[in-house]
Amino acid sequence: MTELTDLMLDPKAAAEAKQAAVAYLDWDLTERQLCDFELLANGGFSPLTGFLGKADYDRVVAEMRLANGALWPMPITLDVTEAFAEQLETGTRVALRDPEGVILGIITVADIWRPDRLIEAQQVFGTTDLAHPGVAYLMEQSHPVYVGGQIEALALPMHYDFGHLRLTPAELRARFKRAGWRRVVAFQTRNPMHRAHVELTFLAARQTEANLLIHPVVGMTKPGDVDHYSRVRCYEHVLKKYPEQTTALSLLPLAMRMGGPREALWHALIRKNYGCTHLIVGRDHAGPGKDSQGEDFYDPYAAQEMVAEYADEAGIEMVPFRMMVYVQERAGYAPIDEVNEATETVMNISGTEFRRRMREGLDIPDWFGYPEVVAELRRTYPPRAKQGITLFFTGLSGSGKSTIANAVMAKLMERGGRAVTLLDGDIVRKHLSSELGFSKADRDLNIRRIGFVAAEISRNGGVAICAPIAPYASTRRDVRAMVEAVHGGFVEIHVATPIEECERRDRKGLYAKARAGLIKGFTGIDDPYEVPEQPELTLDTLQATPEELAQQVILKLENLGFINLR
């Protein structure tokens, strides 16, 4: 079994390092960096000893290998701002802290460089399409400078949830040894498990003559996924469906990149470090779905092929995911390739159909999902008519956003049933962002503040009506992600008033001042407005009154299931 890299300092050395770190520069780890740090520190990313330096990074991106030739498919990098990087030089020691300022480790800087992120995206993900969440994160959220170097870990990140399930690689290996588990097949998942998943894992364990480890990701997954709190409660219900002493559940604090074949191989190496001998690799394993043209990012079997190709070198065997279907005549599940569809009735509910039934509060048959699992998911995902919503109006200054938003607010308050809050651009500027200017960075921060407040309103079942200009597509995507992450509904509404009409309506004279050069960076004049490509609703203010447009919004909300007019 591969030896784990141990980056944790002993208590005495950790105390001394913590005291010395008072004089160091501080870097607060981002959510992804926090996940990466934990798996570096606990040995999950063995043989890595820190965030990759440039030589390792270059070869990983190009060849899936470290500079010394060891197999490693995913770049593990510490990205920092340009301002922070300017303070660094080779040998600088930096204290790595969690968002609350608690010191977790120290990095000794070995390399500082600006990567070509387009090349990284193309090589690692096979695309530069921003519809890929890994590419979108890389291009729009990661910082422009990378810092590489060895780390010394003083402590692991603190988790207050499911502590009994958060086993390190060393702890899980020890558990397997105590139980006499010599062959262990891991099941990677970022979704709740239903009956078909249980049946396929039963089958995989029998075929490999191995014990089963359910090893779900509880770090960062695909935007829009079920939160890990709800999923883990579901896994605990499902664990009871397996024979005692045959199956274990442990949580993996991984930040997924949704990198398809490379990610599948990465998952295999991580599971080997956790003591597993086999990994179930699904169809389109770790795939992010469709690209901006509606095509799959990856061939559905590319991940299985890559893990199988490197199985000997990786030291872990690939078990292909077999699609399980419910056969009415058998009153049970069977692999699809063992079913005679001419004589047997196959019953299945697609993921899309399952989400529709949950959204509309419809029945989920017992043969598909365990009642206790479905009940957990209903607690998290109530029917849309009971869900919090964010209505996000966007358009040029003077387009009529505020007028329509006020009309919609009045109609929703007239109906009752949900608390309604209006987050108008001017009002937010006055009360929430009064210190901000109108640079791109400040405008982005203003919109993200609106998004944060809207998400909290939606989390608690209310309606947040937002009416900022919000000119940048990436920022609007971030706000959507914030709301959907807390299981709120998000409805983007483009108020598509032509700039000529906006100028004609301009009561404050802002457009005239912008055209005269008195206002710089004015949206639509010398700063772009990125028109929404796929809003839920587009409103034409030249063809209808605010009352009529507000009614269009109400009808759209009914069509989407967020309100019932009947």
Coordinates of C-alpha atoms in Angstrom, one line a residue:
M1 CA 0.0 0.0 0.0
T2 CA 1.3 3.5 -0.9
E3 CA 2.9 5.4 1.9
L4 CA 1.0 8.5 2.9
T5 CA 2.7 11.9 2.8
D6 CA 2.5 13.3 6.3
L7 CA 2.5 17.1 6.4
M8 CA 1.2 17.5 9.9
L9 CA 3.6 19.0 12.4
D10 CA 3.8 17.5 15.9
P11 CA 2.1 19.5 18.6
K12 CA 5.3 21.1 19.9
A13 CA 6.5 22.1 16.4
A14 CA 3.0 23.3 15.5
A15 CA 2.9 25.6 18.6
E16 CA 6.3 27.0 17.7
A17 CA 5.3 27.6 14.1
K18 CA 2.1 29.3 15.2
Q19 CA 4.1 31.7 17.3
A20 CA 6.6 32.5 14.6
A21 CA 3.7 33.0 12.0
V22 CA 2.7 36.2 13.8
A23 CA 5.5 37.9 11.7
Y24 CA 4.5 36.3 8.4
L25 CA 2.2 37.5 5.6
D26 CA -1.3 36.1 5.9
W27 CA -3.4 34.5 3.1
D28 CA -7.0 33.5 3.7
L29 CA -7.7 30.3 1.8
T30 CA -10.7 30.3 -0.6
E31 CA -13.3 27.6 -0.3
R32 CA -11.5 25.5 -3.0
Q33 CA -8.1 26.1 -1.5
L34 CA -9.4 25.1 1.9
C35 CA -10.5 21.7 0.5
D36 CA -7.2 21.3 -1.3
F37 CA -5.3 22.2 1.8
E38 CA -7.1 19.6 3.9
L39 CA -6.4 16.8 1.4
L40 CA -2.7 17.9 1.1
A41 CA -2.4 17.9 4.9
N42 CA -4.2 14.6 5.7
G43 CA -2.4 12.6 2.9
G44 CA -5.4 12.4 0.6
F45 CA -3.3 14.0 -2.2
S46 CA -0.2 11.9 -1.6
P47 CA 2.5 12.1 -2.9
L48 CA 2.1 15.9 -3.1
T49 CA 3.9 17.9 -0.4
G50 CA 2.3 21.2 -1.1
F51 CA 0.7 23.4 -3.7
L52 CA 2.4 22.7 -7.1
G53 CA 5.5 24.6 -8.2
K54 CA 5.8 25.7 -11.8
A55 CA 7.7 22.6 -13.0
D56 CA 5.2 20.2 -11.5
Y57 CA 2.3 22.4 -12.8
D58 CA 3.6 22.6 -16.3
R59 CA 4.0 18.8 -16.6
V60 CA 0.7 18.0 -14.9
V61 CA -1.1 20.3 -17.3
A62 CA 0.6 18.9 -20.3
E63 CA 1.2 15.2 -19.4
M64 CA -0.7 14.4 -16.2
R65 CA 2.6 13.8 -14.4
L66 CA 4.6 15.5 -11.8
A67 CA 8.1 16.7 -12.7
N68 CA 9.5 13.4 -11.3
G69 CA 7.3 11.4 -13.6
A70 CA 4.7 10.3 -11.0
L71 CA 1.2 10.1 -12.3
W72 CA -1.0 13.0 -11.2
P73 CA -3.7 14.4 -13.5
M74 CA -5.1 17.5 -11.8
P75 CA -3.1 20.8 -11.0
I76 CA -3.4 21.7 -7.3
T77 CA -2.5 25.3 -7.2
L78 CA -2.6 28.2 -4.8
D79 CA -3.9 31.2 -6.7
V80 CA -3.4 34.7 -5.2
T81 CA -4.1 38.3 -6.2
E82 CA -1.5 40.4 -8.0
A83 CA -1.3 42.8 -5.0
F84 CA -0.5 39.9 -2.7
A85 CA 2.0 38.4 -5.1
E86 CA 3.9 41.6 -5.3
Q87 CA 4.8 41.1 -1.6
L88 CA 6.3 37.7 -2.2
E89 CA 9.7 36.3 -3.2
T90 CA 11.3 32.9 -3.1
G91 CA 11.7 31.8 0.5
T92 CA 8.9 33.9 1.9
R93 CA 6.8 32.1 4.5
V94 CA 3.1 32.7 4.4
A95 CA 0.6 31.8 7.0
L96 CA -2.4 30.0 5.5
R97 CA -5.6 30.8 7.4
D98 CA -9.3 29.8 7.2
P99 CA -12.0 32.4 6.6
E100 CA -12.2 33.1 10.3
G101 CA -8.5 33.8 10.6
V102 CA -7.4 30.6 12.2
I103 CA -4.0 29.5 11.1
L104 CA -4.0 26.1 9.5
G105 CA -0.5 25.9 7.9
I106 CA 2.5 27.6 6.5
I107 CA 3.7 27.6 2.9
T108 CA 7.4 28.4 2.0
V109 CA 7.2 30.0 -1.4
A110 CA 9.3 28.3 -4.1
D111 CA 7.7 29.6 -7.3
I112 CA 5.6 32.6 -8.3
W113 CA 4.2 32.8 -11.8
R114 CA 1.3 34.0 -14.0
P115 CA -0.2 30.9 -15.7
D116 CA -1.9 30.9 -19.1
R117 CA -5.3 29.9 -17.9
L118 CA -6.7 29.4 -21.4
I119 CA -4.0 26.7 -22.0
E120 CA -4.7 25.2 -18.6
A121 CA -8.4 25.0 -19.4
Q122 CA -7.9 23.5 -22.8
Q123 CA -5.4 20.9 -21.6
V124 CA -7.0 19.9 -18.3
F125 CA -10.7 20.2 -19.3
G126 CA -10.4 19.8 -23.0
T127 CA -12.4 23.0 -23.6
T128 CA -12.4 26.8 -23.0
D129 CA -16.2 26.9 -23.0
L130 CA -17.5 28.9 -19.9
A131 CA -20.4 26.5 -19.7
H132 CA -18.0 24.1 -18.1
P133 CA -18.0 24.9 -14.4
G134 CA -14.3 24.1 -14.0
V135 CA -13.5 26.5 -16.9
A136 CA -15.8 29.2 -15.5
Y137 CA -14.1 28.9 -12.1
L138 CA -10.7 29.1 -13.6
M139 CA -11.4 32.0 -15.9
E140 CA -13.7 34.1 -13.7
Q141 CA -13.1 33.2 -10.0
S142 CA -9.5 32.1 -9.6
H143 CA -6.8 34.7 -9.0
P144 CA -4.2 35.5 -11.7
V145 CA -1.0 34.5 -10.0
Y146 CA 0.0 31.1 -8.8
V147 CA 2.3 30.4 -5.8
G148 CA 3.9 27.0 -5.3
G149 CA 5.8 25.6 -2.3
Q150 CA 5.8 23.0 0.4
I151 CA 3.4 23.3 3.3
E152 CA 3.6 22.6 6.9
A153 CA 0.2 21.8 8.4
L154 CA -0.6 22.9 11.9
A155 CA -4.2 21.8 12.0
L156 CA -6.9 20.5 9.7
P157 CA -9.9 22.7 8.9
M158 CA -12.5 22.6 11.6
H159 CA -15.8 20.9 10.7
Y160 CA -18.7 21.0 13.1
D161 CA -20.9 18.6 11.1
F162 CA -20.8 14.8 10.8
G163 CA -17.5 14.6 12.7
H164 CA -17.9 10.8 13.1
L165 CA -17.9 10.4 9.3
R166 CA -14.9 12.6 8.5
L167 CA -12.2 10.0 8.5
T168 CA -8.7 10.8 7.3
P169 CA -6.9 8.4 4.9
A170 CA -4.9 7.0 7.9
E171 CA -8.0 6.6 10.0
L172 CA -9.9 4.9 7.2
R173 CA -7.0 2.6 6.5
A174 CA -6.8 1.7 10.2
R175 CA -10.5 0.9 10.3
F176 CA -10.2 -1.4 7.3
K177 CA -7.3 -3.2 8.9
R178 CA -9.2 -3.7 12.2
A179 CA -12.2 -5.0 10.3
G180 CA -10.1 -7.3 8.1
W181 CA -11.2 -5.6 4.9
R182 CA -8.4 -6.4 2.4
R183 CA -10.5 -5.6 -0.7
V184 CA -12.5 -2.4 -0.7
V185 CA -14.6 -0.9 -3.6
A186 CA -15.3 2.8 -3.3
F187 CA -18.5 4.4 -4.6
Q188 CA -18.0 8.1 -5.6
T189 CA -21.1 10.2 -5.5
R190 CA -22.2 13.9 -5.3
N191 CA -25.9 13.1 -5.5
P192 CA -28.4 11.4 -3.2
M193 CA -28.6 7.6 -3.5
H194 CA -31.8 5.9 -4.6
R195 CA -32.6 2.2 -5.0
A196 CA -30.8 1.8 -8.3
H197 CA -27.6 3.1 -6.7
V198 CA -27.9 0.7 -3.9
E199 CA -28.4 -2.2 -6.3
L200 CA -25.5 -1.3 -8.5
T201 CA -23.2 -1.0 -5.4
F202 CA -24.4 -4.4 -4.2
L203 CA -23.6 -5.9 -7.6
A204 CA -20.1 -4.2 -7.7
A205 CA -19.2 -5.5 -4.3
R206 CA -20.3 -9.0 -5.1
Q207 CA -18.5 -9.1 -8.4
T208 CA -15.2 -7.8 -6.9
E209 CA -15.6 -9.9 -3.7
A210 CA -15.0 -6.7 -1.8
N211 CA -16.4 -4.6 1.0
L212 CA -18.1 -1.4 0.0
L213 CA -17.1 2.2 0.9
I214 CA -19.7 4.8 0.2
H215 CA -17.4 7.9 -0.2
P216 CA -19.4 11.0 -1.2
V217 CA -17.8 14.3 -1.9
V218 CA -18.8 17.0 0.7
G219 CA -16.5 19.8 -0.5
M220 CA -17.3 21.7 -3.6
T221 CA -19.4 19.9 -6.3
K222 CA -21.3 21.1 -9.3
P223 CA -23.2 24.4 -8.8
G224 CA -26.9 23.5 -8.2
D225 CA -26.2 20.1 -6.6
V226 CA -28.0 19.1 -3.4
D227 CA -26.2 20.5 -0.4
H228 CA -24.0 18.0 1.5
Y229 CA -26.0 18.2 4.8
S230 CA -29.2 16.9 3.1
R231 CA -27.2 14.3 1.1
V232 CA -25.4 12.9 4.2
R233 CA -28.7 12.5 6.0
C234 CA -29.9 10.5 2.9
Y235 CA -26.7 8.4 2.9
E236 CA -27.2 7.5 6.6
H237 CA -30.7 6.2 5.8
V238 CA -29.3 4.2 2.8
L239 CA -26.5 2.7 4.9
K240 CA -29.1 0.8 6.8
K241 CA -30.1 -1.1 3.6
Y242 CA -26.8 -2.9 3.5
P243 CA -26.0 -6.0 5.6
E244 CA -24.1 -5.1 8.8
Q245 CA -20.3 -5.1 8.7
T246 CA -20.2 -5.1 4.9
T247 CA -20.4 -1.4 4.1
A248 CA -18.9 1.9 5.5
L249 CA -19.7 5.5 5.0
S250 CA -17.1 8.2 5.1
L251 CA -17.0 11.8 3.7
L252 CA -14.5 13.2 1.3
P253 CA -13.7 17.0 1.6
L254 CA -12.8 17.3 -2.1
A255 CA -13.3 20.3 -4.3
M256 CA -14.4 18.7 -7.6
R257 CA -13.4 20.3 -10.9
M258 CA -16.0 18.3 -13.0
G259 CA -13.0 17.3 -15.2
G260 CA -14.4 14.1 -16.7
P261 CA -11.7 11.5 -17.6
R262 CA -8.8 13.4 -15.8
E263 CA -11.0 13.8 -12.7
A264 CA -12.0 10.1 -12.7
L265 CA -8.3 9.2 -12.7
W266 CA -7.7 11.8 -9.9
H267 CA -10.6 10.2 -7.9
A268 CA -8.9 6.8 -8.3
L269 CA -5.6 8.0 -6.9
I270 CA -7.3 9.7 -4.0
R271 CA -9.3 6.5 -3.2
K272 CA -6.1 4.5 -3.3
N273 CA -4.7 6.8 -0.7
Y274 CA -7.8 6.2 1.4
G275 CA -7.1 2.4 1.4
C276 CA -9.4 1.3 -1.4
T277 CA -8.5 -1.3 -4.0
H278 CA -11.3 -0.7 -6.5
L279 CA -13.4 2.3 -7.7
I280 CA -16.8 2.3 -9.3
V281 CA -16.5 4.6 -12.4
G282 CA -19.8 5.7 -13.8
R283 CA -20.9 6.6 -17.3
D284 CA -19.7 10.2 -17.9
H285 CA -18.0 10.1 -14.4
A286 CA -17.5 13.7 -13.1
G287 CA -18.8 15.1 -16.4
P288 CA -20.4 18.6 -16.2
G289 CA -23.2 17.9 -18.7
K290 CA -23.7 19.8 -21.9
D291 CA -21.6 22.5 -23.5
S292 CA -22.9 25.9 -24.8
Q293 CA -23.9 24.1 -28.1
G294 CA -25.9 21.4 -26.3
E295 CA -23.2 18.7 -26.8
D296 CA -21.7 16.5 -24.1
F297 CA -18.3 17.8 -23.0
Y298 CA -16.9 14.2 -22.8
D299 CA -17.5 10.9 -24.4
P300 CA -19.6 9.0 -21.9
Y301 CA -17.1 6.1 -21.6
A302 CA -13.9 8.2 -21.7
A303 CA -13.5 8.3 -17.9
Q304 CA -13.8 4.5 -17.6
E305 CA -11.3 4.0 -20.4
M306 CA -8.8 6.4 -18.8
V307 CA -9.0 4.8 -15.4
A308 CA -8.7 1.3 -16.9
E309 CA -5.7 2.4 -18.9
Y310 CA -3.7 3.6 -15.9
A311 CA -5.1 1.0 -13.4
D312 CA -1.8 -0.8 -12.9
E313 CA 0.2 2.4 -12.4
A314 CA -2.4 4.0 -10.2
G315 CA -2.7 0.8 -8.1
I316 CA -6.5 0.6 -8.1
E317 CA -8.9 -1.3 -10.3
M318 CA -11.7 0.2 -12.2
V319 CA -15.2 -1.3 -11.8
P320 CA -17.5 0.0 -14.6
F321 CA -20.9 1.4 -13.4
R322 CA -23.7 -0.9 -14.7
M323 CA -27.0 0.8 -15.3
M324 CA -29.7 -0.9 -13.1
V325 CA -33.3 -0.8 -14.1
Y326 CA -36.5 -1.9 -12.3
V327 CA -38.1 -4.9 -14.0
Q328 CA -41.9 -5.1 -13.2
E329 CA -42.1 -8.8 -13.7
R330 CA -39.2 -9.5 -11.4
A331 CA -40.4 -6.9 -8.8
G332 CA -36.7 -5.9 -8.5
Y333 CA -33.7 -4.4 -10.2
A334 CA -31.4 -6.0 -12.8
P335 CA -28.5 -4.8 -15.0
I336 CA -30.0 -3.3 -18.3
D337 CA -27.8 -5.6 -20.4
E338 CA -29.4 -8.7 -18.7
V339 CA -33.0 -7.7 -19.4
N340 CA -35.1 -9.0 -22.3
E341 CA -37.1 -5.9 -23.2
A342 CA -39.2 -7.9 -25.6
T343 CA -40.7 -9.9 -22.8
E344 CA -40.0 -7.8 -19.7
T345 CA -41.3 -4.4 -18.6
V346 CA -38.6 -1.9 -17.7
M347 CA -39.6 0.9 -15.4
N348 CA -37.4 4.0 -14.9
I349 CA -37.6 7.6 -13.8
S350 CA -35.0 9.9 -15.3
G351 CA -33.2 12.6 -13.2
T352 CA -35.2 15.2 -15.1
E353 CA -38.5 13.5 -14.3
F354 CA -37.5 13.0 -10.6
R355 CA -36.7 16.7 -10.3
R356 CA -40.1 17.6 -11.9
R357 CA -42.0 15.4 -9.5
M358 CA -40.1 17.0 -6.6
R359 CA -40.7 20.5 -7.9
E360 CA -44.4 19.9 -8.3
G361 CA -44.9 17.9 -5.1
L362 CA -45.9 14.7 -7.0
D363 CA -45.5 11.1 -5.8
I364 CA -42.2 9.3 -6.0
P365 CA -42.8 5.5 -6.3
D366 CA -41.3 3.3 -3.7
W367 CA -39.5 1.2 -6.3
F368 CA -37.5 4.2 -7.3
G369 CA -36.6 5.9 -4.0
Y370 CA -36.7 4.9 -0.4
P371 CA -39.5 6.8 1.4
E372 CA -37.1 8.1 4.1
V373 CA -34.7 9.5 1.5
V374 CA -37.5 11.1 -0.5
A375 CA -38.8 12.7 2.8
E376 CA -35.3 14.2 3.5
L377 CA -35.1 15.7 0.0
R378 CA -38.6 17.1 0.3
R379 CA -37.5 18.9 3.5
T380 CA -34.7 20.6 1.5
Y381 CA -36.6 21.0 -1.8
P382 CA -40.2 21.9 -1.1
P383 CA -42.5 22.3 -4.2
R384 CA -41.7 25.5 -6.1
A385 CA -45.0 27.1 -4.9
K386 CA -43.5 27.0 -1.4
Q387 CA -39.9 27.9 -2.4
G388 CA -38.1 31.2 -1.9
I389 CA -37.5 33.1 -5.2
T390 CA -35.2 35.8 -6.5
L391 CA -36.6 37.9 -9.4
F392 CA -33.5 39.5 -10.9
F393 CA -34.4 42.4 -13.3
T394 CA -31.5 43.6 -15.4
G395 CA -31.3 46.3 -18.1
L396 CA -29.8 49.6 -19.0
S397 CA -30.2 52.7 -16.8
G398 CA -33.7 54.1 -17.6
S399 CA -35.0 50.9 -19.0
G400 CA -37.9 50.7 -16.6
K401 CA -36.6 48.0 -14.2
S402 CA -37.6 49.8 -11.0
T403 CA -41.0 50.7 -12.3
I404 CA -41.8 47.1 -13.3
A405 CA -40.2 45.7 -10.2
N406 CA -42.4 47.9 -8.0
A407 CA -45.5 46.8 -9.9
V408 CA -44.6 43.2 -9.5
M409 CA -44.0 43.7 -5.8
A410 CA -47.4 45.2 -5.4
K411 CA -49.1 42.3 -7.2
L412 CA -47.2 39.7 -5.1
M413 CA -48.0 41.5 -1.8
E414 CA -51.6 41.8 -2.9
R415 CA -51.7 38.0 -3.3
G416 CA -49.9 37.3 0.0
G417 CA -48.4 34.1 1.1
R418 CA -44.7 35.2 1.0
A419 CA -42.7 38.0 2.4
V420 CA -41.5 40.3 -0.5
T421 CA -38.4 42.5 -0.4
L422 CA -37.4 45.0 -3.1
L423 CA -33.6 45.4 -3.6
D424 CA -33.6 48.3 -6.1
G425 CA -30.3 49.5 -7.4
D426 CA -30.5 53.0 -6.1
I427 CA -31.8 51.9 -2.7
V428 CA -29.0 49.3 -2.3
R429 CA -26.4 51.9 -3.2
K430 CA -27.7 54.2 -0.5
H431 CA -28.0 51.7 2.3
L432 CA -25.7 48.8 1.5
S433 CA -23.0 50.0 -0.8
S434 CA -22.6 53.8 0.0
E435 CA -18.8 53.6 0.1
L436 CA -18.5 52.0 -3.3
G437 CA -17.7 53.8 -6.5
F438 CA -18.5 52.9 -10.1
S439 CA -15.4 51.0 -11.2
K440 CA -16.0 47.5 -12.6
A441 CA -14.7 46.0 -9.3
D442 CA -17.0 48.1 -7.2
R443 CA -20.0 47.5 -9.5
D444 CA -19.3 43.8 -9.3
L445 CA -19.1 43.9 -5.5
N446 CA -22.3 45.8 -5.3
I447 CA -24.2 43.2 -7.4
R448 CA -22.7 40.4 -5.3
R449 CA -23.9 42.1 -2.1
I450 CA -27.3 42.2 -3.7
G451 CA -27.0 38.6 -4.5
F452 CA -26.0 37.6 -1.0
V453 CA -29.0 39.4 0.5
A454 CA -31.3 37.9 -2.1
A455 CA -30.0 34.5 -1.4
E456 CA -30.7 34.8 2.3
I457 CA -34.2 36.1 1.6
S458 CA -34.8 33.1 -0.8
R459 CA -33.2 30.7 1.7
N460 CA -36.0 31.6 4.2
G461 CA -38.8 31.3 1.7
G462 CA -39.3 35.0 0.8
V463 CA -39.3 36.8 -2.5
A464 CA -36.3 39.0 -3.3
I465 CA -37.0 41.4 -6.2
C466 CA -33.7 42.9 -7.5
A467 CA -33.5 45.7 -10.0
P468 CA -29.8 46.7 -10.6
I469 CA -28.3 47.4 -14.0
A470 CA -26.0 44.3 -13.5
P471 CA -24.2 44.7 -16.9
Y472 CA -21.8 41.8 -16.7
A473 CA -22.9 38.2 -17.5
S474 CA -20.3 36.6 -15.1
T475 CA -21.6 38.6 -12.1
R476 CA -25.2 37.6 -12.9
R477 CA -24.1 34.0 -13.1
D478 CA -22.5 34.4 -9.7
V479 CA -25.7 35.7 -8.2
R480 CA -27.7 32.9 -9.7
A481 CA -25.3 30.4 -8.2
M482 CA -25.6 32.1 -4.7
V483 CA -29.4 31.8 -4.8
E484 CA -29.6 28.2 -6.3
A485 CA -27.0 27.1 -3.7
V486 CA -29.5 27.7 -0.9
H487 CA -32.3 26.0 -3.0
G488 CA -34.0 29.2 -4.0
G489 CA -35.6 29.8 -7.4
F490 CA -33.9 32.3 -9.7
V491 CA -35.7 34.1 -12.5
E492 CA -33.7 36.4 -14.7
I493 CA -35.8 39.1 -16.4
H494 CA -34.2 41.2 -19.1
V495 CA -35.8 44.6 -19.5
A496 CA -34.8 45.1 -23.1
T497 CA -35.3 48.8 -23.7
P498 CA -33.2 50.2 -26.5
I499 CA -30.6 52.7 -25.4
E500 CA -32.2 55.5 -27.5
E501 CA -35.4 55.1 -25.5
C502 CA -33.4 55.0 -22.2
E503 CA -31.7 58.3 -23.2
R504 CA -35.1 59.9 -24.1
R505 CA -36.5 59.0 -20.7
D506 CA -33.4 60.1 -18.8
R507 CA -34.7 62.4 -16.1
K508 CA -31.4 62.8 -14.3
G509 CA -29.4 63.7 -17.4
L510 CA -26.9 60.9 -16.8
Y511 CA -26.7 59.9 -20.5
A512 CA -26.0 63.5 -21.5
K513 CA -23.3 63.8 -19.0
A514 CA -21.7 60.5 -20.1
R515 CA -21.8 61.5 -23.7
A516 CA -20.1 64.8 -22.7
G517 CA -17.4 62.8 -20.9
L518 CA -18.4 64.1 -17.5
I519 CA -19.2 60.5 -16.3
K520 CA -16.7 57.8 -17.1
G521 CA -17.5 54.1 -17.4
F522 CA -21.2 54.6 -17.9
T523 CA -23.0 51.5 -19.0
G524 CA -24.1 51.6 -22.6
I525 CA -21.9 54.6 -23.5
D526 CA -18.3 53.8 -22.7
D527 CA -18.8 50.6 -20.8
P528 CA -20.5 47.5 -22.2
Y529 CA -23.8 46.0 -21.2
E530 CA -23.7 42.2 -21.8
V531 CA -27.2 41.2 -23.0
P532 CA -28.5 38.1 -21.2
E533 CA -28.3 35.1 -23.5
Q534 CA -31.0 32.9 -22.0
P535 CA -33.1 34.9 -19.5
E536 CA -36.2 33.3 -18.2
L537 CA -38.2 36.3 -19.5
T538 CA -37.5 39.3 -21.8
L539 CA -39.7 42.4 -21.5
D540 CA -40.3 44.9 -24.3
T541 CA -41.2 48.2 -22.6
L542 CA -42.0 49.8 -26.0
Q543 CA -44.9 47.5 -26.6
A544 CA -46.6 47.3 -23.2
T545 CA -47.4 49.3 -20.1
P546 CA -45.8 48.6 -16.7
E547 CA -49.0 47.1 -15.5
E548 CA -49.1 44.7 -18.5
L549 CA -45.4 43.8 -18.1
A550 CA -45.9 43.1 -14.4
Q551 CA -48.7 40.7 -15.4
Q552 CA -46.3 39.0 -17.8
V553 CA -43.9 38.4 -14.9
I554 CA -46.8 37.0 -12.8
L555 CA -47.8 34.6 -15.6
K556 CA -44.2 33.5 -16.0
L557 CA -44.0 32.7 -12.3
E558 CA -47.1 30.6 -12.6
N559 CA -45.7 28.8 -15.7
L560 CA -42.6 28.0 -13.7
G561 CA -44.6 26.7 -10.8
F562 CA -43.6 29.4 -8.3
I563 CA -47.1 30.6 -7.7
N564 CA -50.6 29.1 -8.2
L565 CA -53.1 31.5 -9.8
R566 CA -56.0 29.0 -9.6

